[in-house]
Amino acid sequence: MPELPEVVTVCEILNRQLQNQMILNFQIYYAKLLLNPSIEVFKTKVQNQKIARVYNQAKYIIFELEDDLIISHLRMEGRWAYEKPEFYSYNQELLEAQFELENGYVLRYYDFRRFGTLELISKADVKSLQSPVNKIGPQANDPNLTVSWWQEKCAKIRRPIKTVLLDQSLISGIGNIYANEILYVAKINPHLPANQLTAQQVEKMLRQSRIILNQAIKHGGTTIHSFAPQFGDSGGYQNFLLVHGKNNQNCSRCGAKIVKEMLGGRGTYYCPICQN
DNA sequence: CAGCGTGTTGAGGA
DNA sequence: TTCCTCAACACGCT
């Protein structure tokens, strides 16, 4: 998947392409993609609604219709493509769903790993607990977040700080690549229990979260493995990564060897000397 | 062949 | 009960 910067990039592109387009029909080829409602209800609801806009809430992509929201999560490998029906920008066998639009184009969802999800919720029910976007914490690059808020949260948690950064229910939008980068720049050891961070470390971590995510968004996200925001396009942030994927390379600050370990089941890269 | 991966969730243990 | 860890999801790549 795409991490937050990739999702933001995708939303900007989709919003430009889809704003005010009417949905005429919907087809689904992989039933598990749609969490709810049933295919029949989903189809009936989306037909003849216009897409008002496309935006993101953390890593969720939200297609705002007139009465409903379609909430998409790409997980690891999902991708949306706006294209002519006869042109498949990606392997047709990986096509999971498509919307037929009034202008003759289609909006297609491809996912080779089949992890992504799609659901529809009416605007009236958005505040209900069922909405996935109600289960996530504030977005990490939100300028309104305060150090004291984050400090209070961290003070109650004994888990390693890296797994806390990845916990979307506490703070949203940080994925594995950026968690590694944030902790590297903030010089914090990923294993450090969250409640042992000093106020200065929490401040640095929050500031770097903002800087790194916004910087990555500016560069169109990170192209790593197969991710590309749209056919042909790709992000440029991978050229700025300082620690993710750099195991056995020299730390850009102190020259020590970057190590890779598994932490909370995820690849974790850090400098054992200057992140202590 | 085994392990890994841009993400999340639910089960089960402490 | 709360906190935390880890397997599972599906599939291609090394």
PDB file of C-alpha atoms (C1' of nucleotides) in Angstrom:
ATOM      1  CA  MET A   1       0.000   0.000   0.000  1.00  0.00           C
ATOM      2  CA  PRO A   2       0.510   3.190  -0.180  1.00  0.00           C
ATOM      3  CA  GLU A   3       1.153   5.134   2.912  1.00  0.00           C
ATOM      4  CA  LEU A   4      -0.472   8.470   3.702  1.00  0.00           C
ATOM      5  CA  PRO A   5       1.488  10.566   1.179  1.00  0.00           C
ATOM      6  CA  GLU A   6       0.629   8.101  -1.569  1.00  0.00           C
ATOM      7  CA  VAL A   7      -3.033   8.158  -0.562  1.00  0.00           C
ATOM      8  CA  VAL A   8      -3.084  11.959  -0.586  1.00  0.00           C
ATOM      9  CA  THR A   9      -1.497  11.952  -4.031  1.00  0.00           C
ATOM     10  CA  VAL A  10      -4.033   9.445  -5.345  1.00  0.00           C
ATOM     11  CA  CYS A  11      -6.924  11.471  -3.921  1.00  0.00           C
ATOM     12  CA  GLU A  12      -5.726  14.663  -5.570  1.00  0.00           C
ATOM     13  CA  ILE A  13      -5.547  12.920  -8.928  1.00  0.00           C
ATOM     14  CA  LEU A  14      -8.904  11.157  -8.528  1.00  0.00           C
ATOM     15  CA  ASN A  15     -10.642  14.304  -7.346  1.00  0.00           C
ATOM     16  CA  ARG A  16      -9.569  16.123 -10.489  1.00  0.00           C
ATOM     17  CA  GLN A  17     -10.750  13.249 -12.677  1.00  0.00           C
ATOM     18  CA  LEU A  18     -14.006  12.374 -10.956  1.00  0.00           C
ATOM     19  CA  GLN A  19     -15.510  15.524  -9.515  1.00  0.00           C
ATOM     20  CA  ASN A  20     -19.143  15.867 -10.598  1.00  0.00           C
ATOM     21  CA  GLN A  21     -19.086  12.625 -12.555  1.00  0.00           C
ATOM     22  CA  MET A  22     -22.259  10.571 -12.376  1.00  0.00           C
ATOM     23  CA  ILE A  23     -22.005   6.863 -11.584  1.00  0.00           C
ATOM     24  CA  LEU A  24     -24.163   4.832 -13.954  1.00  0.00           C
ATOM     25  CA  ASN A  25     -23.306   1.304 -12.903  1.00  0.00           C
ATOM     26  CA  PHE A  26     -21.074  -0.834 -10.729  1.00  0.00           C
ATOM     27  CA  GLN A  27     -19.523  -4.272 -11.208  1.00  0.00           C
ATOM     28  CA  ILE A  28     -17.621  -6.340  -8.697  1.00  0.00           C
ATOM     29  CA  TYR A  29     -15.345  -9.294  -9.517  1.00  0.00           C
ATOM     30  CA  TYR A  30     -13.969 -10.126  -6.071  1.00  0.00           C
ATOM     31  CA  ALA A  31     -16.761 -10.323  -3.535  1.00  0.00           C
ATOM     32  CA  LYS A  32     -14.539 -10.014  -0.446  1.00  0.00           C
ATOM     33  CA  LEU A  33     -13.526  -6.496  -1.484  1.00  0.00           C
ATOM     34  CA  LEU A  34     -16.911  -5.144  -0.381  1.00  0.00           C
ATOM     35  CA  LEU A  35     -17.323  -5.241   3.394  1.00  0.00           C
ATOM     36  CA  ASN A  36     -20.822  -3.777   3.378  1.00  0.00           C
ATOM     37  CA  PRO A  37     -23.552  -3.393   2.427  1.00  0.00           C
ATOM     38  CA  SER A  38     -24.487  -6.305   0.151  1.00  0.00           C
ATOM     39  CA  ILE A  39     -23.544  -6.033  -3.502  1.00  0.00           C
ATOM     40  CA  GLU A  40     -27.184  -5.488  -4.468  1.00  0.00           C
ATOM     41  CA  VAL A  41     -27.710  -2.643  -2.000  1.00  0.00           C
ATOM     42  CA  PHE A  42     -24.361  -1.082  -2.837  1.00  0.00           C
ATOM     43  CA  LYS A  43     -25.133  -1.120  -6.534  1.00  0.00           C
ATOM     44  CA  THR A  44     -28.601   0.357  -6.112  1.00  0.00           C
ATOM     45  CA  LYS A  45     -27.314   3.105  -3.850  1.00  0.00           C
ATOM     46  CA  VAL A  46     -24.424   4.285  -6.012  1.00  0.00           C
ATOM     47  CA  GLN A  47     -26.338   4.279  -9.270  1.00  0.00           C
ATOM     48  CA  ASN A  48     -27.222   7.767 -10.465  1.00  0.00           C
ATOM     49  CA  GLN A  49     -25.296   9.536  -7.735  1.00  0.00           C
ATOM     50  CA  LYS A  50     -22.693  12.131  -8.602  1.00  0.00           C
ATOM     51  CA  ILE A  51     -19.236  12.053  -7.056  1.00  0.00           C
ATOM     52  CA  ALA A  52     -19.065  15.354  -5.196  1.00  0.00           C
ATOM     53  CA  ARG A  53     -15.372  15.046  -4.380  1.00  0.00           C
ATOM     54  CA  VAL A  54     -12.620  12.606  -3.448  1.00  0.00           C
ATOM     55  CA  TYR A  55     -10.579  13.179  -0.327  1.00  0.00           C
ATOM     56  CA  ASN A  56      -8.666  11.229   2.279  1.00  0.00           C
ATOM     57  CA  GLN A  57      -9.005  10.687   5.965  1.00  0.00           C
ATOM     58  CA  ALA A  58      -5.661   9.271   7.023  1.00  0.00           C
ATOM     59  CA  LYS A  59      -5.111   6.272   4.723  1.00  0.00           C
ATOM     60  CA  TYR A  60      -8.778   5.949   3.792  1.00  0.00           C
ATOM     61  CA  ILE A  61      -9.899   7.244   0.417  1.00  0.00           C
ATOM     62  CA  ILE A  62     -13.369   8.739   0.578  1.00  0.00           C
ATOM     63  CA  PHE A  63     -15.551   9.172  -2.461  1.00  0.00           C
ATOM     64  CA  GLU A  64     -18.199  11.608  -1.343  1.00  0.00           C
ATOM     65  CA  LEU A  65     -21.466  11.101  -3.208  1.00  0.00           C
ATOM     66  CA  GLU A  66     -24.613  13.145  -2.746  1.00  0.00           C
ATOM     67  CA  ASP A  67     -26.108  10.932  -0.017  1.00  0.00           C
ATOM     68  CA  ASP A  68     -23.387   8.427   0.801  1.00  0.00           C
ATOM     69  CA  LEU A  69     -19.671   7.980   1.299  1.00  0.00           C
ATOM     70  CA  ILE A  70     -17.737   5.192  -0.380  1.00  0.00           C
ATOM     71  CA  ILE A  71     -14.770   4.407   1.843  1.00  0.00           C
ATOM     72  CA  SER A  72     -11.809   2.640   0.254  1.00  0.00           C
ATOM     73  CA  HIS A  73      -8.660   1.309   1.878  1.00  0.00           C
ATOM     74  CA  LEU A  74      -5.850   0.179  -0.422  1.00  0.00           C
ATOM     75  CA  ARG A  75      -4.021  -1.777   2.292  1.00  0.00           C
ATOM     76  CA  MET A  76      -0.811  -3.054   0.730  1.00  0.00           C
ATOM     77  CA  GLU A  77      -1.286  -3.091  -3.005  1.00  0.00           C
ATOM     78  CA  GLY A  78      -4.640  -1.663  -4.016  1.00  0.00           C
ATOM     79  CA  ARG A  79      -4.874   0.905  -6.773  1.00  0.00           C
ATOM     80  CA  TRP A  80      -7.529   2.998  -8.460  1.00  0.00           C
ATOM     81  CA  ALA A  81      -7.419   3.880 -12.116  1.00  0.00           C
ATOM     82  CA  TYR A  82      -9.594   6.183 -14.185  1.00  0.00           C
ATOM     83  CA  GLU A  83      -9.468   4.951 -17.728  1.00  0.00           C
ATOM     84  CA  LYS A  84     -11.235   4.154 -20.987  1.00  0.00           C
ATOM     85  CA  PRO A  85     -13.125   0.841 -20.815  1.00  0.00           C
ATOM     86  CA  GLU A  86     -11.049  -0.797 -23.516  1.00  0.00           C
ATOM     87  CA  PHE A  87      -7.760   0.132 -21.869  1.00  0.00           C
ATOM     88  CA  TYR A  88      -6.621  -1.779 -18.782  1.00  0.00           C
ATOM     89  CA  SER A  89      -3.799   0.074 -17.065  1.00  0.00           C
ATOM     90  CA  TYR A  90      -3.007  -2.968 -14.965  1.00  0.00           C
ATOM     91  CA  ASN A  91      -3.366  -6.737 -15.211  1.00  0.00           C
ATOM     92  CA  GLN A  92      -7.006  -7.385 -16.028  1.00  0.00           C
ATOM     93  CA  GLU A  93      -7.019 -10.529 -13.892  1.00  0.00           C
ATOM     94  CA  LEU A  94      -6.429  -8.373 -10.841  1.00  0.00           C
ATOM     95  CA  LEU A  95      -9.467  -6.193 -11.509  1.00  0.00           C
ATOM     96  CA  GLU A  96     -11.759  -6.387  -8.478  1.00  0.00           C
ATOM     97  CA  ALA A  97     -14.419  -3.776  -9.207  1.00  0.00           C
ATOM     98  CA  GLN A  98     -15.378  -0.973 -11.544  1.00  0.00           C
ATOM     99  CA  PHE A  99     -17.696   1.996 -11.705  1.00  0.00           C
ATOM    100  CA  GLU A 100     -19.094   3.011 -15.077  1.00  0.00           C
ATOM    101  CA  LEU A 101     -19.269   6.771 -15.399  1.00  0.00           C
ATOM    102  CA  GLU A 102     -21.571   8.993 -17.381  1.00  0.00           C
ATOM    103  CA  ASN A 103     -18.758  10.324 -19.570  1.00  0.00           C
ATOM    104  CA  GLY A 104     -17.912   6.840 -20.864  1.00  0.00           C
ATOM    105  CA  TYR A 105     -14.843   6.336 -18.664  1.00  0.00           C
ATOM    106  CA  VAL A 106     -14.578   3.727 -15.925  1.00  0.00           C
ATOM    107  CA  LEU A 107     -13.103   3.908 -12.453  1.00  0.00           C
ATOM    108  CA  ARG A 108     -11.375   0.598 -11.735  1.00  0.00           C
ATOM    109  CA  TYR A 109      -9.980  -1.006  -8.607  1.00  0.00           C
ATOM    110  CA  TYR A 110      -7.064  -3.434  -9.006  1.00  0.00           C
ATOM    111  CA  ASP A 111      -5.356  -5.296  -6.173  1.00  0.00           C
ATOM    112  CA  PHE A 112      -2.890  -8.099  -6.707  1.00  0.00           C
ATOM    113  CA  ARG A 113      -2.708  -8.947  -3.062  1.00  0.00           C
ATOM    114  CA  ARG A 114      -6.460  -8.689  -2.524  1.00  0.00           C
ATOM    115  CA  PHE A 115      -6.143  -7.005   0.868  1.00  0.00           C
ATOM    116  CA  GLY A 116      -7.987  -3.805   0.070  1.00  0.00           C
ATOM    117  CA  THR A 117     -11.486  -3.029   1.277  1.00  0.00           C
ATOM    118  CA  LEU A 118     -14.474  -1.028   0.122  1.00  0.00           C
ATOM    119  CA  GLU A 119     -17.590  -0.023   1.992  1.00  0.00           C
ATOM    120  CA  LEU A 120     -20.460   2.366   1.735  1.00  0.00           C
ATOM    121  CA  ILE A 121     -21.976   4.337   4.551  1.00  0.00           C
ATOM    122  CA  SER A 122     -24.741   6.894   4.304  1.00  0.00           C
ATOM    123  CA  LYS A 123     -23.818  10.424   5.312  1.00  0.00           C
ATOM    124  CA  ALA A 124     -26.521  10.253   7.959  1.00  0.00           C
ATOM    125  CA  ASP A 125     -24.743   7.311   9.612  1.00  0.00           C
ATOM    126  CA  VAL A 126     -21.213   8.637   9.397  1.00  0.00           C
ATOM    127  CA  LYS A 127     -21.060   9.448  13.070  1.00  0.00           C
ATOM    128  CA  SER A 128     -22.134   5.961  14.043  1.00  0.00           C
ATOM    129  CA  LEU A 129     -19.511   3.660  15.494  1.00  0.00           C
ATOM    130  CA  GLN A 130     -19.623   1.459  12.394  1.00  0.00           C
ATOM    131  CA  SER A 131     -17.756   3.975  10.319  1.00  0.00           C
ATOM    132  CA  PRO A 132     -14.085   2.985  10.038  1.00  0.00           C
ATOM    133  CA  VAL A 133     -13.026   6.601  10.008  1.00  0.00           C
ATOM    134  CA  ASN A 134     -14.407   6.965  13.518  1.00  0.00           C
ATOM    135  CA  LYS A 135     -11.969   4.396  14.826  1.00  0.00           C
ATOM    136  CA  ILE A 136      -8.815   6.279  13.922  1.00  0.00           C
ATOM    137  CA  GLY A 137      -6.915   8.938  15.786  1.00  0.00           C
ATOM    138  CA  PRO A 138      -6.075  12.377  14.419  1.00  0.00           C
ATOM    139  CA  GLN A 139      -3.849  12.564  11.368  1.00  0.00           C
ATOM    140  CA  ALA A 140      -0.182  12.832  12.301  1.00  0.00           C
ATOM    141  CA  ASN A 141       0.509  15.914  10.182  1.00  0.00           C
ATOM    142  CA  ASP A 142      -2.489  17.833  11.523  1.00  0.00           C
ATOM    143  CA  PRO A 143      -1.045  21.241  12.480  1.00  0.00           C
ATOM    144  CA  ASN A 144      -3.445  21.435  15.429  1.00  0.00           C
ATOM    145  CA  LEU A 145      -1.920  18.480  17.252  1.00  0.00           C
ATOM    146  CA  THR A 146      -0.117  19.506  20.404  1.00  0.00           C
ATOM    147  CA  VAL A 147       2.919  18.021  22.077  1.00  0.00           C
ATOM    148  CA  SER A 148       1.094  17.798  25.401  1.00  0.00           C
ATOM    149  CA  TRP A 149      -1.729  15.763  23.862  1.00  0.00           C
ATOM    150  CA  TRP A 150       0.744  13.291  22.349  1.00  0.00           C
ATOM    151  CA  GLN A 151       2.788  13.218  25.512  1.00  0.00           C
ATOM    152  CA  GLU A 152      -0.253  12.306  27.615  1.00  0.00           C
ATOM    153  CA  LYS A 153      -1.066   9.463  25.232  1.00  0.00           C
ATOM    154  CA  CYS A 154       2.487   8.126  25.205  1.00  0.00           C
ATOM    155  CA  ALA A 155       2.759   8.315  28.990  1.00  0.00           C
ATOM    156  CA  LYS A 156       0.148   5.573  29.344  1.00  0.00           C
ATOM    157  CA  ILE A 157       1.724   3.137  26.908  1.00  0.00           C
ATOM    158  CA  ARG A 158       4.561   0.739  27.610  1.00  0.00           C
ATOM    159  CA  ARG A 159       4.797  -0.651  24.103  1.00  0.00           C
ATOM    160  CA  PRO A 160       7.845   0.219  21.939  1.00  0.00           C
ATOM    161  CA  ILE A 161       7.401   3.677  20.447  1.00  0.00           C
ATOM    162  CA  LYS A 162       7.531   2.392  16.878  1.00  0.00           C
ATOM    163  CA  THR A 163       4.453   0.199  17.333  1.00  0.00           C
ATOM    164  CA  VAL A 164       2.710   3.208  18.886  1.00  0.00           C
ATOM    165  CA  LEU A 165       3.453   5.346  15.819  1.00  0.00           C
ATOM    166  CA  LEU A 166       1.884   2.627  13.695  1.00  0.00           C
ATOM    167  CA  ASP A 167      -1.258   2.354  15.847  1.00  0.00           C
ATOM    168  CA  GLN A 168      -3.859   4.114  13.717  1.00  0.00           C
ATOM    169  CA  SER A 169      -6.362   4.244  16.561  1.00  0.00           C
ATOM    170  CA  LEU A 170      -4.010   6.601  18.453  1.00  0.00           C
ATOM    171  CA  ILE A 171      -2.541   8.677  15.653  1.00  0.00           C
ATOM    172  CA  SER A 172      -3.255   8.040  11.999  1.00  0.00           C
ATOM    173  CA  GLY A 173      -1.388   8.255   8.757  1.00  0.00           C
ATOM    174  CA  ILE A 174       2.041   6.921   9.704  1.00  0.00           C
ATOM    175  CA  GLY A 175       3.038   3.687   7.986  1.00  0.00           C
ATOM    176  CA  ASN A 176       6.101   1.525   8.339  1.00  0.00           C
ATOM    177  CA  ILE A 177       8.382   3.435   5.967  1.00  0.00           C
ATOM    178  CA  TYR A 178       7.658   6.786   7.575  1.00  0.00           C
ATOM    179  CA  ALA A 179       7.739   5.421  11.128  1.00  0.00           C
ATOM    180  CA  ASN A 180      11.320   4.320  10.442  1.00  0.00           C
ATOM    181  CA  GLU A 181      12.193   7.691   8.932  1.00  0.00           C
ATOM    182  CA  ILE A 182      10.560   9.748  11.694  1.00  0.00           C
ATOM    183  CA  LEU A 183      12.363   7.906  14.485  1.00  0.00           C
ATOM    184  CA  TYR A 184      15.660   8.116  12.652  1.00  0.00           C
ATOM    185  CA  VAL A 185      15.475  11.873  12.169  1.00  0.00           C
ATOM    186  CA  ALA A 186      14.202  12.369  15.732  1.00  0.00           C
ATOM    187  CA  LYS A 187      17.068  10.137  16.990  1.00  0.00           C
ATOM    188  CA  ILE A 188      14.767   7.872  18.975  1.00  0.00           C
ATOM    189  CA  ASN A 189      15.328   4.143  19.388  1.00  0.00           C
ATOM    190  CA  PRO A 190      12.310   2.268  17.977  1.00  0.00           C
ATOM    191  CA  HIS A 191      12.365  -0.113  20.963  1.00  0.00           C
ATOM    192  CA  LEU A 192      12.079   2.650  23.557  1.00  0.00           C
ATOM    193  CA  PRO A 193       8.865   2.199  25.559  1.00  0.00           C
ATOM    194  CA  ALA A 194       6.539   5.093  24.718  1.00  0.00           C
ATOM    195  CA  ASN A 195       6.215   6.126  28.358  1.00  0.00           C
ATOM    196  CA  GLN A 196       9.982   6.616  28.607  1.00  0.00           C
ATOM    197  CA  LEU A 197      10.184   9.331  25.969  1.00  0.00           C
ATOM    198  CA  THR A 198      11.168  12.739  27.275  1.00  0.00           C
ATOM    199  CA  ALA A 199       9.050  15.794  26.488  1.00  0.00           C
ATOM    200  CA  GLN A 200      11.765  16.881  24.075  1.00  0.00           C
ATOM    201  CA  GLN A 201      11.662  13.547  22.281  1.00  0.00           C
ATOM    202  CA  VAL A 202       7.884  13.677  21.922  1.00  0.00           C
ATOM    203  CA  GLU A 203       8.180  17.204  20.558  1.00  0.00           C
ATOM    204  CA  LYS A 204      10.834  16.139  18.033  1.00  0.00           C
ATOM    205  CA  MET A 205       8.825  13.092  17.012  1.00  0.00           C
ATOM    206  CA  LEU A 206       5.669  15.121  16.394  1.00  0.00           C
ATOM    207  CA  ARG A 207       7.563  17.829  14.522  1.00  0.00           C
ATOM    208  CA  GLN A 208       9.320  15.293  12.313  1.00  0.00           C
ATOM    209  CA  SER A 209       6.077  13.424  11.648  1.00  0.00           C
ATOM    210  CA  ARG A 210       4.649  16.616  10.232  1.00  0.00           C
ATOM    211  CA  ILE A 211       7.769  17.559   8.276  1.00  0.00           C
ATOM    212  CA  ILE A 212       8.406  14.118   6.799  1.00  0.00           C
ATOM    213  CA  LEU A 213       4.807  13.386   5.812  1.00  0.00           C
ATOM    214  CA  ASN A 214       4.347  16.812   4.260  1.00  0.00           C
ATOM    215  CA  GLN A 215       7.653  16.549   2.451  1.00  0.00           C
ATOM    216  CA  ALA A 216       6.678  13.137   1.070  1.00  0.00           C
ATOM    217  CA  ILE A 217       3.288  14.483  -0.038  1.00  0.00           C
ATOM    218  CA  LYS A 218       5.087  17.288  -1.852  1.00  0.00           C
ATOM    219  CA  HIS A 219       7.112  14.704  -3.747  1.00  0.00           C
ATOM    220  CA  GLY A 220       4.070  12.608  -4.661  1.00  0.00           C
ATOM    221  CA  GLY A 221       4.748   9.831  -2.166  1.00  0.00           C
ATOM    222  CA  THR A 222       7.262   7.036  -2.182  1.00  0.00           C
ATOM    223  CA  THR A 223       7.558   4.575  -5.025  1.00  0.00           C
ATOM    224  CA  ILE A 224       8.629   1.312  -3.528  1.00  0.00           C
ATOM    225  CA  HIS A 225       7.974  -2.117  -4.916  1.00  0.00           C
ATOM    226  CA  SER A 226       4.918  -1.839  -7.109  1.00  0.00           C
ATOM    227  CA  PHE A 227       3.240   1.319  -5.938  1.00  0.00           C
ATOM    228  CA  ALA A 228       2.533   4.057  -8.438  1.00  0.00           C
ATOM    229  CA  PRO A 229      -0.150   6.691  -7.841  1.00  0.00           C
ATOM    230  CA  GLN A 230      -1.395   6.379 -11.383  1.00  0.00           C
ATOM    231  CA  PHE A 231      -0.201   4.489 -14.424  1.00  0.00           C
ATOM    232  CA  GLY A 232       3.105   5.957 -15.478  1.00  0.00           C
ATOM    233  CA  ASP A 233       3.383   8.342 -12.581  1.00  0.00           C
ATOM    234  CA  SER A 234       5.446   7.633  -9.551  1.00  0.00           C
ATOM    235  CA  GLY A 235       6.415   9.394  -6.390  1.00  0.00           C
ATOM    236  CA  GLY A 236       9.883  10.724  -5.764  1.00  0.00           C
ATOM    237  CA  TYR A 237      10.279  10.462  -2.028  1.00  0.00           C
ATOM    238  CA  GLN A 238      12.185   7.164  -2.167  1.00  0.00           C
ATOM    239  CA  ASN A 239      15.198   9.257  -3.136  1.00  0.00           C
ATOM    240  CA  PHE A 240      15.044  11.008   0.221  1.00  0.00           C
ATOM    241  CA  LEU A 241      14.750   7.971   2.485  1.00  0.00           C
ATOM    242  CA  LEU A 242      17.515   8.014   5.068  1.00  0.00           C
ATOM    243  CA  VAL A 243      17.095   4.725   6.881  1.00  0.00           C
ATOM    244  CA  HIS A 244      14.235   2.596   5.509  1.00  0.00           C
ATOM    245  CA  GLY A 245      15.694  -0.276   3.514  1.00  0.00           C
ATOM    246  CA  LYS A 246      19.277   0.832   4.298  1.00  0.00           C
ATOM    247  CA  ASN A 247      20.368  -2.100   6.442  1.00  0.00           C
ATOM    248  CA  ASN A 248      24.134  -2.664   6.339  1.00  0.00           C
ATOM    249  CA  GLN A 249      24.650   0.780   4.868  1.00  0.00           C
ATOM    250  CA  ASN A 250      26.367   3.550   6.789  1.00  0.00           C
ATOM    251  CA  CYS A 251      24.359   5.959   8.920  1.00  0.00           C
ATOM    252  CA  SER A 252      24.353   9.367   7.228  1.00  0.00           C
ATOM    253  CA  ARG A 253      25.036  11.021  10.591  1.00  0.00           C
ATOM    254  CA  CYS A 254      27.596   8.890  12.409  1.00  0.00           C
ATOM    255  CA  GLY A 255      28.698   6.323   9.847  1.00  0.00           C
ATOM    256  CA  ALA A 256      27.716   3.289  11.928  1.00  0.00           C
ATOM    257  CA  LYS A 257      25.985   0.368  10.218  1.00  0.00           C
ATOM    258  CA  ILE A 258      22.205   0.660   9.974  1.00  0.00           C
ATOM    259  CA  VAL A 259      20.580  -2.463  11.398  1.00  0.00           C
ATOM    260  CA  LYS A 260      17.343  -4.176  10.493  1.00  0.00           C
ATOM    261  CA  GLU A 261      15.274  -6.003  13.078  1.00  0.00           C
ATOM    262  CA  MET A 262      11.710  -7.228  13.314  1.00  0.00           C
ATOM    263  CA  LEU A 263       9.659  -5.223  15.805  1.00  0.00           C
ATOM    264  CA  GLY A 264       5.957  -5.836  16.160  1.00  0.00           C
ATOM    265  CA  GLY A 265       6.176  -8.004  13.066  1.00  0.00           C
ATOM    266  CA  ARG A 266       7.455  -5.185  10.858  1.00  0.00           C
ATOM    267  CA  GLY A 267      10.869  -4.515   9.370  1.00  0.00           C
ATOM    268  CA  THR A 268      12.533  -1.888  11.528  1.00  0.00           C
ATOM    269  CA  TYR A 269      15.610   0.002  10.403  1.00  0.00           C
ATOM    270  CA  TYR A 270      17.654   2.210  12.690  1.00  0.00           C
ATOM    271  CA  CYS A 271      21.094   3.362  13.691  1.00  0.00           C
ATOM    272  CA  PRO A 272      22.041   1.644  16.947  1.00  0.00           C
ATOM    273  CA  ILE A 273      24.547   4.396  17.744  1.00  0.00           C
ATOM    274  CA  CYS A 274      22.713   7.669  17.262  1.00  0.00           C
ATOM    275  CA  GLN A 275      19.196   6.401  17.982  1.00  0.00           C
ATOM    276  CA  ASN A 276      19.732   5.326  21.541  1.00  0.00           C
TER     277      ASN A 276
ATOM    278  C1'  DC B   1      11.495 -23.699  -0.199  1.00  0.00           C
ATOM    279  C1'  DA B   2      11.166 -20.180   3.414  1.00  0.00           C
ATOM    280  C1'  DG B   3      10.745 -15.632   4.564  1.00  0.00           C
ATOM    281  C1'  DC B   4       9.437 -11.001   3.641  1.00  0.00           C
ATOM    282  C1'  DG B   5       6.219  -6.913   2.572  1.00  0.00           C
ATOM    283  C1'  DT B   6       3.592  -0.158   1.757  1.00  0.00           C
ATOM    284  C1'  DG B   7      -1.656  -2.493   6.484  1.00  0.00           C
ATOM    285  C1'  DT B   8      -5.163  -3.855   9.711  1.00  0.00           C
ATOM    286  C1'  DT B   9      -7.793  -6.854  12.739  1.00  0.00           C
ATOM    287  C1'  DG B  10      -9.154 -10.326  15.782  1.00  0.00           C
ATOM    288  C1'  DA B  11      -7.884 -14.059  18.842  1.00  0.00           C
ATOM    289  C1'  DG B  12      -5.658 -15.327  22.733  1.00  0.00           C
ATOM    290  C1'  DG B  13      -2.301 -14.790  26.463  1.00  0.00           C
ATOM    291  C1'  DA B  14      -0.392 -12.220  30.495  1.00  0.00           C
TER     292       DA B  14
ATOM    293  C1'  DT C   1     -10.564  -5.694  32.379  1.00  0.00           C
ATOM    294  C1'  DT C   2      -6.684  -3.792  30.008  1.00  0.00           C
ATOM    295  C1'  DC C   3      -2.595  -4.146  27.527  1.00  0.00           C
ATOM    296  C1'  DC C   4       0.085  -6.388  24.277  1.00  0.00           C
ATOM    297  C1'  DT C   5       1.801  -9.764  20.758  1.00  0.00           C
ATOM    298  C1'  DC C   6       1.238 -12.372  16.853  1.00  0.00           C
ATOM    299  C1'  DA C   7      -1.037 -14.976  13.251  1.00  0.00           C
ATOM    300  C1'  DA C   8      -3.892 -14.347   9.430  1.00  0.00           C
ATOM    301  C1'  DC C   9      -5.415 -12.299   5.235  1.00  0.00           C
ATOM    302  C1'  DA C  10      -3.275 -13.316  -0.495  1.00  0.00           C
ATOM    303  C1'  DC C  11       0.206 -13.364  -3.548  1.00  0.00           C
ATOM    304  C1'  DG C  12       4.590 -12.166  -5.883  1.00  0.00           C
ATOM    305  C1'  DC C  13       9.481 -11.642  -5.198  1.00  0.00           C
ATOM    306  C1'  DT C  14      14.176 -12.774  -3.347  1.00  0.00           C
TER     307       DT C  14
END
